[in-house]
CSV table of C-alpha atoms in Angstrom, one decimal:
chain,number,residue,atom,x,y,z
A,348,GLN,CA,17.0,-24.9,22.3
A,349,ALA,CA,19.2,-26.7,19.4
A,350,LEU,CA,15.7,-28.4,18.2
A,351,LEU,CA,14.5,-24.5,17.8
A,352,GLN,CA,17.5,-23.2,16.4
A,353,GLY,CA,17.7,-25.6,14.0
A,354,MET,CA,14.4,-24.8,12.4
A,355,ILE,CA,13.3,-22.6,9.3
A,356,TRP,CA,10.4,-20.4,9.7
A,357,THR,CA,9.0,-20.3,6.6
A,358,SER,CA,5.6,-18.2,7.3
A,359,TRP,CA,3.3,-16.8,9.5
A,360,ILE,CA,2.1,-17.3,13.0
A,361,ASP,CA,-1.2,-16.3,13.6
A,362,PRO,CA,-1.2,-12.3,15.4
A,363,ASP,CA,-3.4,-13.4,17.9
A,364,ASP,CA,-2.1,-16.3,19.4
A,365,ALA,CA,-0.9,-15.3,22.6
A,366,GLU,CA,1.7,-17.8,22.7
A,367,VAL,CA,3.7,-20.3,20.3
A,368,ASN,CA,2.3,-24.0,20.8
A,369,PHE,CA,4.1,-26.2,18.8
A,370,HIS,CA,2.8,-29.2,20.6
A,371,ARG,CA,0.3,-28.0,17.7
A,372,VAL,CA,0.5,-30.2,14.4
A,373,GLU,CA,-0.2,-27.7,11.9
A,374,MET,CA,2.0,-25.7,13.6
A,375,PHE,CA,4.6,-28.7,12.0
A,376,GLY,CA,3.2,-28.1,8.7
A,377,ARG,CA,5.3,-24.7,9.1
A,378,LEU,CA,8.5,-25.5,9.7
A,379,LEU,CA,11.6,-27.0,8.5
A,380,LEU,CA,14.7,-29.0,9.8
A,381,GLN,CA,17.6,-27.0,8.5
A,382,PRO,CA,19.9,-29.6,6.4
A,383,PRO,CA,23.1,-30.1,8.2
A,384,GLY,CA,25.9,-27.8,7.4
A,385,ILE,CA,23.4,-25.3,5.3
A,386,GLN,CA,23.3,-22.1,6.7
A,387,GLN,CA,20.0,-20.8,5.7
A,388,ASP,CA,17.5,-18.1,7.1
A,389,GLY,CA,14.1,-17.9,6.2
A,390,SER,CA,13.6,-14.5,7.8
A,391,CYS,CA,13.6,-11.1,6.2
A,392,ALA,CA,13.1,-8.1,7.7
A,393,ALA,CA,9.5,-6.3,8.7
A,394,ALA,CA,8.3,-2.9,10.0
A,395,ARG,CA,6.0,-4.7,13.2
A,396,PHE,CA,3.9,-1.8,14.9
A,397,LEU,CA,4.0,-2.4,18.6
A,398,SER,CA,1.6,0.5,19.4
A,399,SER,CA,0.9,4.1,18.8
A,400,LYS,CA,4.0,6.1,17.7
A,401,ALA,CA,6.5,3.1,18.4
A,402,LEU,CA,7.1,0.9,14.7
A,403,ARG,CA,10.5,-1.0,15.2
A,404,ILE,CA,12.1,-3.2,12.1
A,405,LEU,CA,12.1,-6.6,13.5
A,406,ARG,CA,13.0,-9.9,11.9
A,407,SER,CA,10.1,-12.0,10.1
A,408,PRO,CA,9.1,-15.1,8.9
A,409,ILE,CA,9.2,-15.3,5.0
A,410,PRO,CA,5.7,-15.8,3.7
A,411,ARG,CA,5.1,-18.9,1.7
A,412,LEU,CA,3.7,-19.1,-1.9
A,413,GLU,CA,2.6,-22.5,-1.0
A,414,GLU,CA,-0.2,-21.3,1.5
A,415,CYS,CA,-1.5,-18.1,-0.3
A,416,PRO,CA,-4.3,-18.5,-3.1
A,417,PRO,CA,-4.1,-19.1,-6.7
A,418,GLY,CA,-2.8,-15.5,-8.4
A,419,SER,CA,-0.8,-14.5,-5.9
A,420,ILE,CA,2.4,-13.1,-5.7
A,421,LEU,CA,5.2,-13.4,-3.7
A,422,ILE,CA,7.8,-9.9,-4.0
A,423,ARG,CA,10.7,-8.0,-2.6
A,424,ALA,CA,10.0,-4.3,-1.6
A,425,LYS,CA,12.9,-2.3,-3.2
A,426,TYR,CA,10.8,1.5,-3.2
A,427,ALA,CA,7.6,2.3,-0.2
A,428,SER,CA,6.2,5.5,0.6
A,429,LEU,CA,3.8,6.4,3.5
A,430,CYS,CA,0.6,8.0,3.0
A,431,GLY,CA,-1.5,10.7,4.2
A,432,SER,CA,-3.7,7.7,5.3
A,433,ASP,CA,-1.1,5.7,7.3
A,434,PHE,CA,-0.9,9.0,10.2
A,435,PRO,CA,-3.7,8.1,11.9
A,436,PHE,CA,-2.4,5.0,13.3
A,437,PHE,CA,0.2,6.9,15.4
A,438,ARG,CA,-2.6,8.5,16.8
A,439,GLU,CA,-4.5,6.0,18.4
A,440,GLN,CA,-7.3,6.0,15.8
A,441,ARG,CA,-6.3,2.8,14.3
A,442,GLU,CA,-9.6,0.0,14.0
A,443,PRO,CA,-8.6,-2.6,16.0
A,444,ALA,CA,-10.1,-4.7,13.6
A,445,SER,CA,-7.8,-3.9,10.8
A,446,TYR,CA,-4.8,-5.5,9.4
A,447,TRP,CA,-2.5,-3.7,10.0
A,448,ASP,CA,-1.0,-5.5,13.0
A,449,ARG,CA,0.5,-7.5,10.7
A,450,ASP,CA,4.3,-7.3,9.9
A,451,GLY,CA,4.9,-4.3,7.4
A,452,PHE,CA,2.4,-2.6,8.7
A,453,CYS,CA,0.2,-0.4,6.4
A,454,GLY,CA,2.5,0.4,4.0
A,455,HIS,CA,0.5,0.0,0.5
A,456,GLU,CA,2.5,2.3,-1.5
A,457,ALA,CA,5.5,-0.1,-2.9
A,458,ILE,CA,7.5,-0.7,-6.2
A,459,GLY,CA,8.9,-4.3,-6.2
A,460,VAL,CA,10.3,-7.8,-7.9
A,461,VAL,CA,8.6,-10.8,-8.2
A,462,LEU,CA,10.4,-13.6,-6.2
A,463,ASP,CA,7.8,-16.1,-7.1
A,464,SER,CA,4.3,-16.6,-8.5
A,465,ARG,CA,0.9,-18.5,-8.6
A,466,SER,CA,0.0,-16.3,-11.5
A,467,GLU,CA,-0.2,-16.3,-15.4
A,468,ARG,CA,0.1,-12.4,-15.7
A,469,PHE,CA,3.6,-12.6,-13.3
A,470,ALA,CA,6.4,-14.2,-13.5
A,471,ILE,CA,9.4,-14.2,-11.4
A,472,GLY,CA,12.2,-11.3,-11.9
A,473,ASP,CA,9.1,-8.5,-13.0
A,474,THR,CA,9.3,-5.2,-11.9
A,475,VAL,CA,5.7,-4.3,-10.0
A,476,LEU,CA,3.6,-2.0,-8.5
A,477,SER,CA,1.9,-3.8,-6.2
A,478,LEU,CA,-0.4,-3.5,-3.3
A,479,PRO,CA,0.2,-5.7,-0.7
A,480,SER,CA,-2.5,-8.2,1.2
A,481,SER,CA,-2.7,-6.2,4.4
A,482,TYR,CA,-3.9,-3.5,2.5
A,483,PHE,CA,-5.9,-5.3,0.6
A,484,LYS,CA,-7.5,-7.8,2.7
A,485,SER,CA,-8.5,-5.0,4.9
A,486,HIS,CA,-10.6,-3.4,1.9
A,487,VAL,CA,-12.1,-6.5,0.6
A,488,ALA,CA,-13.4,-7.4,3.7
A,489,LYS,CA,-15.8,-4.3,4.4
A,490,ARG,CA,-17.6,-5.6,1.1
A,491,ALA,CA,-17.9,-2.2,-0.3
A,492,ASP,CA,-19.9,-2.0,-3.2
A,493,TRP,CA,-18.0,-2.9,-6.3
A,494,PHE,CA,-17.3,-6.2,-3.8
A,495,ASP,CA,-17.9,-8.7,-6.5
A,496,GLU,CA,-18.1,-12.5,-4.8
A,497,LYS,CA,-17.3,-14.3,-7.8
A,498,ILE,CA,-13.8,-12.1,-8.6
A,499,HIS,CA,-12.6,-10.9,-5.0
A,500,ASN,CA,-13.5,-14.3,-2.9
A,501,VAL,CA,-10.4,-15.6,-3.7
A,502,LEU,CA,-9.0,-12.2,-1.3
A,503,LEU,CA,-11.0,-13.5,1.7
A,504,GLU,CA,-9.2,-17.4,2.0
A,505,THR,CA,-6.2,-17.4,4.8
A,506,SER,CA,-3.2,-16.8,3.8
A,507,PRO,CA,0.0,-15.5,4.9
A,508,VAL,CA,-0.6,-11.3,5.5
A,509,ARG,CA,2.7,-8.5,4.5
A,510,GLY,CA,2.5,-5.3,4.6
A,511,ALA,CA,4.6,-3.3,2.4
A,512,PHE,CA,7.2,-2.2,4.7
A,513,CYS,CA,8.2,-5.9,4.7
A,514,GLU,CA,11.7,-6.8,3.0
A,515,ILE,CA,9.3,-9.2,1.8
A,516,PHE,CA,5.4,-9.3,0.7
A,517,THR,CA,2.4,-11.1,-0.5
A,518,SER,CA,0.4,-9.8,-2.6
A,519,HIS,CA,-2.7,-11.1,-5.8
A,520,GLU,CA,-2.5,-10.2,-9.3
A,521,LEU,CA,-5.0,-8.8,-9.2
A,522,TYR,CA,-3.6,-5.6,-7.1
A,523,THR,CA,-0.3,-5.8,-8.8
A,524,TYR,CA,0.6,-3.6,-11.9
A,525,LYS,CA,3.5,-4.1,-14.0
A,526,VAL,CA,5.6,-0.9,-14.6
A,527,LYS,CA,8.8,-0.4,-17.3
A,528,GLU,CA,11.8,0.0,-14.4
A,529,CYS,CA,12.0,0.0,-10.4
A,530,GLN,CA,12.5,3.1,-9.9
A,531,PRO,CA,11.0,5.1,-6.9
A,532,ARG,CA,9.6,8.0,-8.5
A,533,MET,CA,7.1,4.9,-9.6
A,534,LEU,CA,5.5,5.2,-6.2
A,535,LEU,CA,3.9,8.3,-8.2
A,536,ALA,CA,1.7,5.8,-10.3
A,537,GLN,CA,-0.8,5.0,-7.4
A,538,ALA,CA,-1.0,8.1,-5.9
A,539,VAL,CA,-2.2,9.4,-10.2
A,540,ALA,CA,-4.6,6.1,-9.8
A,541,THR,CA,-6.1,8.0,-7.3
A,542,ILE,CA,-7.0,11.6,-8.1
A,543,LEU,CA,-7.8,10.1,-11.9
A,544,ARG,CA,-10.4,8.4,-10.0
A,545,ALA,CA,-11.3,11.5,-7.7
A,546,LEU,CA,-12.0,13.7,-11.4
A,547,ARG,CA,-13.7,11.1,-12.4
A,548,ARG,CA,-16.7,11.6,-10.3
A,549,LEU,CA,-16.3,15.7,-10.4
A,550,GLY,CA,-17.5,15.1,-13.7
A,551,SER,CA,-16.5,17.5,-16.4
A,552,VAL,CA,-14.3,20.3,-15.9
A,553,VAL,CA,-13.9,21.6,-19.2
A,554,GLY,CA,-13.9,26.0,-19.7
A,555,LYS,CA,-14.7,25.6,-15.9
A,556,THR,CA,-13.2,27.3,-12.6
A,557,VAL,CA,-11.7,24.8,-10.0
A,558,VAL,CA,-9.6,25.5,-6.8
A,559,VAL,CA,-7.3,23.2,-5.6
A,560,GLN,CA,-7.0,23.0,-2.4
A,561,GLY,CA,-2.8,22.3,-1.6
A,562,GLN,CA,0.1,22.1,-3.6
A,563,GLY,CA,1.8,19.2,-2.2
A,564,GLN,CA,2.7,16.0,-4.1
A,565,ASN,CA,-0.8,15.5,-5.0
A,566,GLY,CA,-2.2,18.9,-5.4
A,567,LEU,CA,0.5,19.5,-7.9
A,568,MET,CA,-0.3,15.8,-10.2
A,569,ALA,CA,-4.4,17.7,-10.2
A,570,THR,CA,-3.7,21.2,-10.4
A,571,ARG,CA,-1.5,19.2,-13.8
A,572,LEU,CA,-4.3,16.9,-14.7
A,573,LEU,CA,-6.8,19.5,-14.3
A,574,SER,CA,-4.9,21.8,-16.3
A,575,GLN,CA,-4.7,18.8,-19.5
A,576,LEU,CA,-8.7,18.3,-18.9
A,577,CYS,CA,-8.6,22.1,-20.4
A,578,ALA,CA,-10.7,24.0,-16.5
A,579,ARG,CA,-10.4,27.0,-18.0
A,580,HIS,CA,-9.0,28.7,-13.8
A,581,ILE,CA,-7.1,26.9,-11.8
A,582,ILE,CA,-6.7,28.3,-8.5
A,583,ALA,CA,-4.5,26.7,-6.1
A,584,VAL,CA,-4.7,27.7,-2.6
A,585,GLU,CA,-1.8,26.5,-0.8
A,586,PRO,CA,0.3,28.6,2.6
A,587,LEU,CA,3.7,28.0,1.2
A,588,PRO,CA,5.2,30.7,-1.7
A,589,TYR,CA,7.7,28.2,-3.1
A,590,ARG,CA,5.0,26.1,-3.9
A,591,ARG,CA,2.4,28.6,-5.2
A,592,GLN,CA,5.3,29.7,-7.3
A,593,LEU,CA,5.4,25.7,-8.5
A,594,ALA,CA,1.9,25.4,-9.0
A,595,VAL,CA,2.2,28.8,-11.7
A,596,GLY,CA,5.1,29.4,-12.9
A,597,GLY,CA,6.4,25.3,-13.2
A,598,ALA,CA,5.0,22.9,-15.5
A,599,PHE,CA,1.8,22.4,-13.6
A,600,GLY,CA,-0.4,24.1,-15.3
A,601,ALA,CA,-2.4,26.8,-12.6
A,602,THR,CA,-3.7,29.9,-13.7
A,603,ALA,CA,-3.3,31.9,-10.4
A,604,ALA,CA,-1.8,30.7,-6.6
A,605,ALA,CA,-3.0,32.4,-3.3
A,606,ALA,CA,-2.6,31.9,0.4
A,607,PRO,CA,-5.3,30.3,1.9
A,608,GLY,CA,-7.9,32.7,3.9
A,609,THR,CA,-9.2,36.0,2.7
A,610,ALA,CA,-6.6,36.2,-0.3
A,611,ALA,CA,-7.5,32.8,-1.7
A,612,LEU,CA,-11.4,33.9,-1.9
A,613,GLU,CA,-10.2,37.4,-3.9
A,614,ALA,CA,-8.6,35.1,-6.5
A,615,VAL,CA,-11.5,33.2,-7.3
A,616,ARG,CA,-13.5,36.5,-6.9
A,617,ALA,CA,-11.3,37.6,-9.9
A,618,VAL,CA,-12.4,35.3,-11.5
A,619,ALA,CA,-15.9,34.3,-11.4
A,620,PRO,CA,-17.2,37.6,-9.4
A,621,ARG,CA,-21.1,35.9,-9.4
A,622,GLY,CA,-19.5,33.1,-7.0
C-alpha cells in the first residue's frame, strides 16, 4: 500500500482490464515513483459514464503525450458543451464498441489551452477549439468515404483516449483549430461548421423558399446563414413563441414564422401556393 501511494499515475488503464495487474511489465512503464518530499498529483477531474443515466465526476490519470503519435496535443479544457448527439448514450442506445466508455465520456465540443504539443502547428499556451481523441477515434475507425490512409491512419495508433468532459484530454492537429479567445461563445464554431456543411450539400438557395424546422441554437444560426445566402423566403417553424419572435424580429432574417402543424402549412402556401 505504501508503494502504491508513492506512485504517480501518468497514463491510462485499458478499460477492458477487469483489474490492474501490477506484475505486468508494460504497466510499470507507465508508473513513476514520486520523489521524497514532493507532493504531486498525476490525476485530473473527469466525467465517467458508469451506466445509463449515471455519470460521475472522478479522478482520472493525466494522459502522457509521449504515448501519443506525432501531431498529438494535450489540452486543458476550459469550456465544453452538450450536443444533442450525446443524449442517446443516456438512454441505453449507445454502441458498445464506441470510445464513449473512456474518461471524459462523449464530450466533443470544447475550447481549451494547449498544455503540451507534438505538433509544429500548435505551441504550449495556444487557445484552441479541439475535438478530443474519443470523438475522432470513434469516427475514423468507421473508415467512411472521406478516410484517407495516408492522412488518417495516424489517428488509429494506440494512445490514451479521453473525451472533452475531462479536465485534460488528448487530441490531434488534424482536429484542432486556433481561436482568438477562450470564451464560451466560441463553442458555437463547431455548430456553425456543421450547419455550413449541411448548406453546402443543399446547394444554391438564391431566390428559393426554405423552411427551417426548429429555432433553437442551431435553427436560428441556420436561419441567419440562409438569409445571408439570399434565400427569398425563410419560414421558421417553432413551437415556442419567443423563439419565433427572435427568428423574425431579431437579426436572424426569417421572413415568416409559424407554429408546427396547420399554421406552418399555411405560411408555406402563402409564399409558395404551388408547393
